[in-house]
């Protein structure tokens, strides 16, 4: 095990046992089992990937925190899917996309040592984005109607739980927020306006964008803001692969500016274009991606199409492409360059 003191199997089981106690009582046995199994599968898978990653440098506490965040959001969004009325055959693919998104964003933000509060806000943003995009995709493919789509995107179990907590009598002060195996799943990110404890000294200065960017004089900062504008238009995995090549502080600055509302309106477009043209030739290529998550992406895509269509699609492809796809359907990664596998997975996703 690469991370000393991190027993991912025991931790995932502990989180799952605790989740069983708070699954909505009105769910039937099938629905309860889906929530519990989803939480366990994704937390166990994420924990294993982290434990076997010898290059990330994560501590046991960080690995447990990332795993717990995935478990908590898996719980909330699986409950949202069930309450939304979305047909069950679409639950797994949607949850796989959400779990993959959380894993990638969590890894990136922890690597950049962003404050815990910012990490949770960024992850919440991307969870909502992945969930809403998945629901909209079902509507665009005429698999659900407009009414069901609107109902689904309005679901928010985390807000419901926060509301219930606010209505309950005050409880004794909680212990410090540490990712320990005996801590029951909590809401991973508090709604806007609510208080959430942040480790002392971890709170970063807010990004003040109430005025045009002219107030920010350093050329380097302008370049980082320009990169943030560029990365707002690319996929989350591509964002991570690019930022992995930045200095830690610079990557953190880019991430913060990416989520400033109406950033495009606060920067002179001509200046942005000049900066992007200047740095565009030197943007790094994608880094290696986690093979377990590539397998899950292929399985999620395959679950949304007919088996015969999939076989016809890859029939004329090279032998190693076919082996990668069909091995992935069995839960195995066919040995090939992860970057090539990522391209194949993306091609399949865009073919659905």
mmCIF file of C-alpha atoms in Angstrom:
data_model
loop_
_atom_site.group_PDB
_atom_site.id
_atom_site.type_symbol
_atom_site.label_atom_id
_atom_site.label_comp_id
_atom_site.label_asym_id
_atom_site.label_seq_id
_atom_site.Cartn_x
_atom_site.Cartn_y
_atom_site.Cartn_z
ATOM 1 C CA UNK A 1 0.000 0.000 0.000
ATOM 2 C CA UNK A 2 1.559 3.287 -1.129
ATOM 3 C CA UNK A 3 -0.067 5.474 1.548
ATOM 4 C CA UNK A 4 0.955 4.530 5.063
ATOM 5 C CA UNK A 5 -2.006 4.222 7.434
ATOM 6 C CA UNK A 6 -4.727 4.305 4.766
ATOM 7 C CA UNK A 7 -6.805 1.116 4.693
ATOM 8 C CA UNK A 8 -9.215 2.045 1.920
ATOM 9 C CA UNK A 9 -11.303 -1.135 2.130
ATOM 10 C CA UNK A 10 -11.994 -0.743 5.827
ATOM 11 C CA UNK A 11 -12.640 2.978 5.418
ATOM 12 C CA UNK A 12 -15.116 2.465 2.548
ATOM 13 C CA UNK A 13 -16.948 -0.223 4.519
ATOM 14 C CA UNK A 14 -17.130 2.038 7.576
ATOM 15 C CA UNK A 15 -18.597 4.903 5.535
ATOM 16 C CA UNK A 16 -21.108 2.522 3.968
ATOM 17 C CA UNK A 17 -22.237 1.131 7.327
ATOM 18 C CA UNK A 18 -22.856 4.654 8.573
ATOM 19 C CA UNK A 19 -24.740 5.602 5.411
ATOM 20 C CA UNK A 20 -27.152 2.702 5.914
ATOM 21 C CA UNK A 21 -28.456 4.484 9.003
ATOM 22 C CA UNK A 22 -29.446 7.653 7.126
ATOM 23 C CA UNK A 23 -30.872 6.325 3.856
ATOM 24 C CA UNK A 24 -34.361 7.870 3.452
ATOM 25 C CA UNK A 25 -36.897 5.687 5.246
ATOM 26 C CA UNK A 26 -39.464 6.045 2.445
ATOM 27 C CA UNK A 27 -37.184 4.310 -0.094
ATOM 28 C CA UNK A 28 -37.987 0.716 -1.017
ATOM 29 C CA UNK A 29 -35.378 -2.041 -0.615
ATOM 30 C CA UNK A 30 -34.135 -1.695 -4.208
ATOM 31 C CA UNK A 31 -33.657 2.051 -3.855
ATOM 32 C CA UNK A 32 -31.903 1.726 -0.499
ATOM 33 C CA UNK A 33 -29.580 -0.904 -1.928
ATOM 34 C CA UNK A 34 -28.705 1.341 -4.864
ATOM 35 C CA UNK A 35 -27.715 4.205 -2.555
ATOM 36 C CA UNK A 36 -25.607 1.965 -0.333
ATOM 37 C CA UNK A 37 -23.945 0.053 -3.177
ATOM 38 C CA UNK A 38 -23.166 3.235 -5.093
ATOM 39 C CA UNK A 39 -21.520 4.832 -2.078
ATOM 40 C CA UNK A 40 -19.456 1.728 -1.337
ATOM 41 C CA UNK A 41 -18.379 1.032 -4.924
ATOM 42 C CA UNK A 42 -17.160 4.557 -5.636
ATOM 43 C CA UNK A 43 -15.506 5.162 -2.270
ATOM 44 C CA UNK A 44 -13.758 1.789 -2.461
ATOM 45 C CA UNK A 45 -12.655 2.379 -6.049
ATOM 46 C CA UNK A 46 -11.379 5.881 -5.284
ATOM 47 C CA UNK A 47 -9.609 4.684 -2.157
ATOM 48 C CA UNK A 48 -7.878 1.906 -4.070
ATOM 49 C CA UNK A 49 -6.754 4.291 -6.823
ATOM 50 C CA UNK A 50 -5.323 6.687 -4.246
ATOM 51 C CA UNK A 51 -3.651 3.939 -2.235
ATOM 52 C CA UNK A 52 -1.956 2.528 -5.324
ATOM 53 C CA UNK A 53 -0.870 5.902 -6.684
ATOM 54 C CA UNK A 54 2.829 6.188 -5.832
ATOM 55 C CA UNK A 55 3.273 9.624 -7.397
ATOM 56 C CA UNK A 56 0.552 11.792 -5.888
ATOM 57 C CA UNK A 57 2.228 12.239 -2.526
ATOM 58 C CA UNK A 58 -1.090 12.368 -0.663
ATOM 59 C CA UNK A 59 -1.092 11.760 3.072
ATOM 60 C CA UNK A 60 -3.459 9.277 4.712
ATOM 61 C CA UNK A 61 -5.634 12.173 5.919
ATOM 62 C CA UNK A 62 -5.868 13.630 2.418
ATOM 63 C CA UNK A 63 -6.686 10.242 0.892
ATOM 64 C CA UNK A 64 -9.415 9.689 3.480
ATOM 65 C CA UNK A 65 -10.811 13.164 2.879
ATOM 66 C CA UNK A 66 -11.008 12.653 -0.896
ATOM 67 C CA UNK A 67 -12.594 9.231 -0.426
ATOM 68 C CA UNK A 68 -15.092 10.617 2.051
ATOM 69 C CA UNK A 69 -16.048 13.497 -0.255
ATOM 70 C CA UNK A 70 -16.793 10.978 -3.016
ATOM 71 C CA UNK A 71 -18.819 8.866 -0.596
ATOM 72 C CA UNK A 72 -20.849 11.827 0.644
ATOM 73 C CA UNK A 73 -21.681 13.174 -2.798
ATOM 74 C CA UNK A 74 -22.436 9.649 -4.044
ATOM 75 C CA UNK A 75 -24.994 9.430 -1.250
ATOM 76 C CA UNK A 76 -26.629 12.794 -1.954
ATOM 77 C CA UNK A 77 -26.796 12.528 -5.749
ATOM 78 C CA UNK A 78 -28.018 8.932 -5.773
ATOM 79 C CA UNK A 79 -30.850 10.061 -3.492
ATOM 80 C CA UNK A 80 -31.532 12.958 -5.881
ATOM 81 C CA UNK A 81 -31.689 10.587 -8.868
ATOM 82 C CA UNK A 82 -34.164 8.308 -7.136
ATOM 83 C CA UNK A 83 -36.415 11.177 -6.032
ATOM 84 C CA UNK A 84 -36.262 12.753 -9.491
ATOM 85 C CA UNK A 85 -38.091 9.894 -11.187
ATOM 86 C CA UNK A 86 -35.301 9.340 -13.743
ATOM 87 C CA UNK A 87 -35.556 5.709 -15.026
ATOM 88 C CA UNK A 88 -33.240 3.353 -13.156
ATOM 89 C CA UNK A 89 -31.272 2.272 -16.237
ATOM 90 C CA UNK A 90 -29.702 5.750 -16.297
ATOM 91 C CA UNK A 91 -28.707 5.931 -12.638
ATOM 92 C CA UNK A 92 -25.360 4.124 -12.886
ATOM 93 C CA UNK A 93 -23.978 6.057 -15.899
ATOM 94 C CA UNK A 94 -24.866 9.390 -14.288
ATOM 95 C CA UNK A 95 -23.327 8.450 -10.953
ATOM 96 C CA UNK A 96 -20.177 7.185 -12.675
ATOM 97 C CA UNK A 97 -19.749 10.529 -14.407
ATOM 98 C CA UNK A 98 -20.222 12.382 -11.117
ATOM 99 C CA UNK A 99 -17.760 10.160 -9.239
ATOM 100 C CA UNK A 100 -15.157 10.542 -11.988
ATOM 101 C CA UNK A 101 -15.571 14.322 -11.885
ATOM 102 C CA UNK A 102 -15.182 14.487 -8.105
ATOM 103 C CA UNK A 103 -12.088 12.294 -8.176
ATOM 104 C CA UNK A 104 -10.349 14.423 -10.795
ATOM 105 C CA UNK A 105 -11.212 17.790 -9.230
ATOM 106 C CA UNK A 106 -10.412 16.598 -5.705
ATOM 107 C CA UNK A 107 -6.998 15.316 -6.742
ATOM 108 C CA UNK A 108 -6.160 18.575 -8.502
ATOM 109 C CA UNK A 109 -7.293 20.877 -5.707
ATOM 110 C CA UNK A 110 -5.571 18.860 -2.990
ATOM 111 C CA UNK A 111 -2.357 18.834 -5.031
ATOM 112 C CA UNK A 112 -2.552 22.629 -5.180
ATOM 113 C CA UNK A 113 -3.060 22.807 -1.399
ATOM 114 C CA UNK A 114 -6.119 25.017 -1.759
ATOM 115 C CA UNK A 115 -8.005 25.853 1.451
ATOM 116 C CA UNK A 116 -10.531 23.196 2.449
ATOM 117 C CA UNK A 117 -13.419 25.610 2.036
ATOM 118 C CA UNK A 118 -12.415 26.392 -1.543
ATOM 119 C CA UNK A 119 -11.932 22.722 -2.346
ATOM 120 C CA UNK A 120 -15.445 21.883 -1.194
ATOM 121 C CA UNK A 121 -16.935 24.793 -3.135
ATOM 122 C CA UNK A 122 -15.149 23.798 -6.342
ATOM 123 C CA UNK A 123 -16.234 20.189 -5.989
ATOM 124 C CA UNK A 124 -19.832 21.223 -5.299
ATOM 125 C CA UNK A 125 -19.763 23.385 -8.444
ATOM 126 C CA UNK A 126 -18.532 20.482 -10.580
ATOM 127 C CA UNK A 127 -20.908 17.943 -9.061
ATOM 128 C CA UNK A 128 -23.879 20.145 -9.919
ATOM 129 C CA UNK A 129 -22.476 20.762 -13.388
ATOM 130 C CA UNK A 130 -21.935 17.048 -14.097
ATOM 131 C CA UNK A 131 -25.376 16.136 -12.730
ATOM 132 C CA UNK A 132 -27.220 18.837 -14.688
ATOM 133 C CA UNK A 133 -25.336 18.053 -17.911
ATOM 134 C CA UNK A 134 -26.169 14.355 -17.576
ATOM 135 C CA UNK A 135 -29.859 15.093 -17.104
ATOM 136 C CA UNK A 136 -29.890 17.533 -20.020
ATOM 137 C CA UNK A 137 -28.192 14.935 -22.211
ATOM 138 C CA UNK A 138 -31.041 12.502 -21.520
ATOM 139 C CA UNK A 139 -33.517 15.203 -22.556
ATOM 140 C CA UNK A 140 -31.536 16.030 -25.726
ATOM 141 C CA UNK A 141 -31.613 12.354 -26.699
ATOM 142 C CA UNK A 142 -35.401 12.284 -26.113
ATOM 143 C CA UNK A 143 -35.014 9.719 -23.336
ATOM 144 C CA UNK A 144 -36.900 11.935 -20.872
ATOM 145 C CA UNK A 145 -39.275 14.863 -21.337
ATOM 146 C CA UNK A 146 -38.938 18.521 -20.356
ATOM 147 C CA UNK A 147 -40.954 18.141 -17.166
ATOM 148 C CA UNK A 148 -38.873 15.254 -15.869
ATOM 149 C CA UNK A 149 -35.676 17.138 -16.672
ATOM 150 C CA UNK A 150 -36.820 20.192 -14.708
ATOM 151 C CA UNK A 151 -37.879 18.048 -11.782
ATOM 152 C CA UNK A 152 -34.561 16.219 -11.752
ATOM 153 C CA UNK A 153 -32.335 19.318 -11.773
ATOM 154 C CA UNK A 154 -34.292 20.805 -8.873
ATOM 155 C CA UNK A 155 -33.504 17.878 -6.584
ATOM 156 C CA UNK A 156 -31.012 18.641 -3.814
ATOM 157 C CA UNK A 157 -30.832 16.204 -0.928
ATOM 158 C CA UNK A 158 -27.913 18.114 0.567
ATOM 159 C CA UNK A 159 -30.038 21.276 0.837
ATOM 160 C CA UNK A 160 -32.879 19.239 2.335
ATOM 161 C CA UNK A 161 -30.587 17.787 4.986
ATOM 162 C CA UNK A 162 -29.136 21.203 5.794
ATOM 163 C CA UNK A 163 -32.639 22.589 6.196
ATOM 164 C CA UNK A 164 -33.579 19.755 8.535
ATOM 165 C CA UNK A 165 -30.435 20.357 10.572
ATOM 166 C CA UNK A 166 -31.293 24.050 10.928
ATOM 167 C CA UNK A 167 -34.803 23.198 12.127
ATOM 168 C CA UNK A 168 -33.574 20.742 14.770
ATOM 169 C CA UNK A 169 -32.649 21.882 18.304
ATOM 170 C CA UNK A 170 -29.018 22.937 18.699
ATOM 171 C CA UNK A 171 -26.649 20.029 19.251
ATOM 172 C CA UNK A 172 -23.446 20.010 21.316
ATOM 173 C CA UNK A 173 -20.454 21.501 19.476
ATOM 174 C CA UNK A 174 -19.014 18.944 17.022
ATOM 175 C CA UNK A 175 -15.472 17.646 17.165
ATOM 176 C CA UNK A 176 -12.938 19.217 14.782
ATOM 177 C CA UNK A 177 -13.637 18.249 11.172
ATOM 178 C CA UNK A 178 -11.070 15.521 10.575
ATOM 179 C CA UNK A 179 -11.472 12.614 8.129
ATOM 180 C CA UNK A 180 -11.602 9.767 10.638
ATOM 181 C CA UNK A 181 -13.132 6.324 10.004
ATOM 182 C CA UNK A 182 -15.679 6.749 12.806
ATOM 183 C CA UNK A 183 -17.120 9.986 11.468
ATOM 184 C CA UNK A 184 -20.559 9.687 9.940
ATOM 185 C CA UNK A 185 -21.103 11.172 6.474
ATOM 186 C CA UNK A 186 -21.847 14.875 6.706
ATOM 187 C CA UNK A 187 -22.868 17.373 4.095
ATOM 188 C CA UNK A 188 -19.735 17.917 1.965
ATOM 189 C CA UNK A 189 -20.330 21.586 1.304
ATOM 190 C CA UNK A 190 -22.650 23.919 3.131
ATOM 191 C CA UNK A 191 -25.157 25.997 1.140
ATOM 192 C CA UNK A 192 -24.211 29.561 0.373
ATOM 193 C CA UNK A 193 -24.529 31.798 3.359
ATOM 194 C CA UNK A 194 -24.046 29.095 5.957
ATOM 195 C CA UNK A 195 -21.061 28.879 8.238
ATOM 196 C CA UNK A 196 -18.514 26.139 7.751
ATOM 197 C CA UNK A 197 -15.375 25.695 9.865
ATOM 198 C CA UNK A 198 -12.087 26.088 8.019
ATOM 199 C CA UNK A 199 -8.700 25.192 9.486
ATOM 200 C CA UNK A 200 -6.922 28.141 11.072
ATOM 201 C CA UNK A 201 -4.809 30.040 8.588
ATOM 202 C CA UNK A 202 -6.249 28.160 5.623
ATOM 203 C CA UNK A 203 -8.626 30.813 4.366
ATOM 204 C CA UNK A 204 -7.244 32.463 1.230
ATOM 205 C CA UNK A 205 -7.853 36.093 0.390
ATOM 206 C CA UNK A 206 -10.995 36.457 -1.746
ATOM 207 C CA UNK A 207 -10.640 37.303 -5.420
ATOM 208 C CA UNK A 208 -11.929 40.834 -5.789
ATOM 209 C CA UNK A 209 -13.337 41.166 -9.295
ATOM 210 C CA UNK A 210 -15.801 43.944 -8.596
ATOM 211 C CA UNK A 211 -13.639 46.257 -10.709
ATOM 212 C CA UNK A 212 -12.113 45.809 -14.177
ATOM 213 C CA UNK A 213 -8.896 43.858 -14.365
ATOM 214 C CA UNK A 214 -6.854 47.034 -14.889
ATOM 215 C CA UNK A 215 -6.289 47.126 -11.121
ATOM 216 C CA UNK A 216 -4.223 43.944 -11.478
ATOM 217 C CA UNK A 217 -0.936 45.164 -12.891
ATOM 218 C CA UNK A 218 1.510 42.215 -12.728
ATOM 219 C CA UNK A 219 1.862 40.666 -16.228
ATOM 220 C CA UNK A 220 2.106 37.189 -14.725
ATOM 221 C CA UNK A 221 -1.274 37.532 -13.012
ATOM 222 C CA UNK A 222 -2.827 38.671 -16.276
ATOM 223 C CA UNK A 223 -1.444 35.559 -17.945
ATOM 224 C CA UNK A 224 -2.906 33.340 -15.226
ATOM 225 C CA UNK A 225 -6.307 35.014 -15.594
ATOM 226 C CA UNK A 226 -6.122 34.481 -19.356
ATOM 227 C CA UNK A 227 -5.385 30.806 -18.769
ATOM 228 C CA UNK A 228 -8.385 30.650 -16.418
ATOM 229 C CA UNK A 229 -10.595 32.044 -19.200
ATOM 230 C CA UNK A 230 -9.254 29.427 -21.584
ATOM 231 C CA UNK A 231 -9.704 26.522 -19.184
ATOM 232 C CA UNK A 232 -13.317 27.469 -18.499
ATOM 233 C CA UNK A 233 -14.037 26.157 -21.993
ATOM 234 C CA UNK A 234 -12.367 22.750 -21.744
ATOM 235 C CA UNK A 235 -13.223 19.511 -19.962
ATOM 236 C CA UNK A 236 -12.362 18.886 -16.329
ATOM 237 C CA UNK A 237 -9.823 16.142 -17.058
ATOM 238 C CA UNK A 238 -8.049 18.435 -19.520
ATOM 239 C CA UNK A 239 -7.965 21.170 -16.881
ATOM 240 C CA UNK A 240 -6.197 18.834 -14.504
ATOM 241 C CA UNK A 241 -3.682 17.638 -17.083
ATOM 242 C CA UNK A 242 -2.719 21.235 -17.909
ATOM 243 C CA UNK A 243 -2.517 22.505 -14.350
ATOM 244 C CA UNK A 244 -0.319 19.587 -13.345
ATOM 245 C CA UNK A 245 2.462 21.377 -15.229
ATOM 246 C CA UNK A 246 2.049 24.694 -13.391
ATOM 247 C CA UNK A 247 3.766 25.783 -10.226
ATOM 248 C CA UNK A 248 1.591 25.042 -7.195
ATOM 249 C CA UNK A 249 0.739 28.684 -6.379
ATOM 250 C CA UNK A 250 0.078 29.527 -10.038
ATOM 251 C CA UNK A 251 -2.275 26.549 -10.472
ATOM 252 C CA UNK A 252 -4.188 27.606 -7.355
ATOM 253 C CA UNK A 253 -4.581 31.140 -8.734
ATOM 254 C CA UNK A 254 -5.887 29.806 -12.055
ATOM 255 C CA UNK A 255 -8.422 27.592 -10.277
ATOM 256 C CA UNK A 256 -9.707 30.485 -8.177
ATOM 257 C CA UNK A 257 -10.189 32.758 -11.182
ATOM 258 C CA UNK A 258 -11.944 30.025 -13.169
ATOM 259 C CA UNK A 259 -14.937 30.314 -10.853
ATOM 260 C CA UNK A 260 -15.250 34.081 -10.749
ATOM 261 C CA UNK A 261 -18.666 35.019 -12.148
ATOM 262 C CA UNK A 262 -18.635 36.921 -15.456
ATOM 263 C CA UNK A 263 -14.846 36.871 -15.635
ATOM 264 C CA UNK A 264 -15.026 37.397 -19.402
ATOM 265 C CA UNK A 265 -16.679 40.785 -18.914
ATOM 266 C CA UNK A 266 -13.966 42.001 -16.567
ATOM 267 C CA UNK A 267 -11.025 41.438 -18.897
ATOM 268 C CA UNK A 268 -10.211 43.374 -22.087
ATOM 269 C CA UNK A 269 -10.747 40.809 -24.910
ATOM 270 C CA UNK A 270 -7.879 42.197 -27.001
ATOM 271 C CA UNK A 271 -5.489 41.870 -24.076
ATOM 272 C CA UNK A 272 -6.704 38.331 -23.413
ATOM 273 C CA UNK A 273 -6.145 37.303 -27.019
ATOM 274 C CA UNK A 274 -2.614 38.700 -27.047
ATOM 275 C CA UNK A 275 -1.776 36.853 -23.840
ATOM 276 C CA UNK A 276 -3.274 33.573 -25.058
ATOM 277 C CA UNK A 277 -1.460 33.822 -28.376
ATOM 278 C CA UNK A 278 1.765 34.400 -26.490
ATOM 279 C CA UNK A 279 1.416 31.343 -24.244
ATOM 280 C CA UNK A 280 -0.658 29.078 -26.495
ATOM 281 C CA UNK A 281 2.325 27.492 -28.182
ATOM 282 C CA UNK A 282 3.722 26.367 -24.852
ATOM 283 C CA UNK A 283 0.627 24.819 -23.261
ATOM 284 C CA UNK A 284 1.565 21.329 -22.026
ATOM 285 C CA UNK A 285 -0.056 18.150 -23.243
ATOM 286 C CA UNK A 286 -2.260 15.892 -21.139
ATOM 287 C CA UNK A 287 -0.686 13.759 -18.440
ATOM 288 C CA UNK A 288 -1.419 10.151 -17.677
ATOM 289 C CA UNK A 289 -4.894 9.422 -16.380
ATOM 290 C CA UNK A 290 -6.095 6.815 -13.924
ATOM 291 C CA UNK A 291 -6.709 3.538 -15.747
ATOM 292 C CA UNK A 292 -9.467 2.381 -13.375
ATOM 293 C CA UNK A 293 -11.486 5.491 -14.168
ATOM 294 C CA UNK A 294 -10.962 4.989 -17.904
ATOM 295 C CA UNK A 295 -12.482 1.538 -17.549
ATOM 296 C CA UNK A 296 -15.458 3.013 -15.713
ATOM 297 C CA UNK A 297 -15.944 5.660 -18.417
ATOM 298 C CA UNK A 298 -16.133 2.959 -21.102
ATOM 299 C CA UNK A 299 -18.545 0.869 -19.018
ATOM 300 C CA UNK A 300 -20.743 3.905 -18.385
ATOM 301 C CA UNK A 301 -20.867 4.750 -22.088
ATOM 302 C CA UNK A 302 -21.547 1.145 -23.111
ATOM 303 C CA UNK A 303 -24.462 0.938 -20.675
ATOM 304 C CA UNK A 304 -26.196 3.709 -22.625
ATOM 305 C CA UNK A 305 -26.069 1.981 -26.018
ATOM 306 C CA UNK A 306 -27.164 -1.285 -27.574
ATOM 307 C CA UNK A 307 -24.532 -4.051 -27.454
ATOM 308 C CA UNK A 308 -24.874 -4.719 -31.182
ATOM 309 C CA UNK A 309 -24.321 -1.048 -31.957
ATOM 310 C CA UNK A 310 -21.181 -1.031 -29.831
ATOM 311 C CA UNK A 311 -19.822 -4.155 -31.513
ATOM 312 C CA UNK A 312 -20.531 -2.713 -34.962
ATOM 313 C CA UNK A 313 -18.836 0.536 -33.992
ATOM 314 C CA UNK A 314 -15.548 -1.121 -33.006
ATOM 315 C CA UNK A 315 -15.615 -3.949 -35.536
ATOM 316 C CA UNK A 316 -13.449 -2.102 -38.054
ATOM 317 C CA UNK A 317 -11.100 -0.667 -35.446
ATOM 318 C CA UNK A 318 -7.634 -2.034 -34.738
ATOM 319 C CA UNK A 319 -7.349 -5.157 -32.623
ATOM 320 C CA UNK A 320 -5.923 -3.319 -29.605
ATOM 321 C CA UNK A 321 -8.831 -0.861 -29.666
ATOM 322 C CA UNK A 322 -11.336 -3.725 -29.638
ATOM 323 C CA UNK A 323 -9.456 -5.456 -26.841
ATOM 324 C CA UNK A 324 -9.393 -2.265 -24.758
ATOM 325 C CA UNK A 325 -13.158 -1.737 -25.141
ATOM 326 C CA UNK A 326 -14.240 -5.300 -24.446
ATOM 327 C CA UNK A 327 -11.746 -5.769 -21.622
ATOM 328 C CA UNK A 328 -13.137 -2.599 -20.056
ATOM 329 C CA UNK A 329 -16.646 -4.052 -20.198
ATOM 330 C CA UNK A 330 -15.291 -6.902 -18.045
ATOM 331 C CA UNK A 331 -13.764 -4.428 -15.607
ATOM 332 C CA UNK A 332 -10.181 -4.883 -16.806
ATOM 333 C CA UNK A 333 -7.725 -2.445 -18.344
ATOM 334 C CA UNK A 334 -6.039 -3.694 -21.511
ATOM 335 C CA UNK A 335 -2.396 -2.653 -21.338
ATOM 336 C CA UNK A 336 -1.884 0.309 -23.649
ATOM 337 C CA UNK A 337 -0.759 3.945 -23.223
ATOM 338 C CA UNK A 338 -3.330 5.607 -20.925
ATOM 339 C CA UNK A 339 -3.406 8.670 -23.172
ATOM 340 C CA UNK A 340 -4.446 6.507 -26.121
ATOM 341 C CA UNK A 341 -7.057 4.790 -23.960
ATOM 342 C CA UNK A 342 -8.395 8.198 -22.918
ATOM 343 C CA UNK A 343 -8.849 9.157 -26.585
ATOM 344 C CA UNK A 344 -10.766 5.926 -27.244
ATOM 345 C CA UNK A 345 -12.979 6.505 -24.200
ATOM 346 C CA UNK A 346 -13.720 10.071 -25.321
ATOM 347 C CA UNK A 347 -14.538 8.880 -28.852
ATOM 348 C CA UNK A 348 -17.024 6.364 -27.494
ATOM 349 C CA UNK A 349 -18.641 9.004 -25.275
ATOM 350 C CA UNK A 350 -19.147 11.350 -28.210
ATOM 351 C CA UNK A 351 -20.606 8.516 -30.306
ATOM 352 C CA UNK A 352 -23.530 7.877 -27.977
#
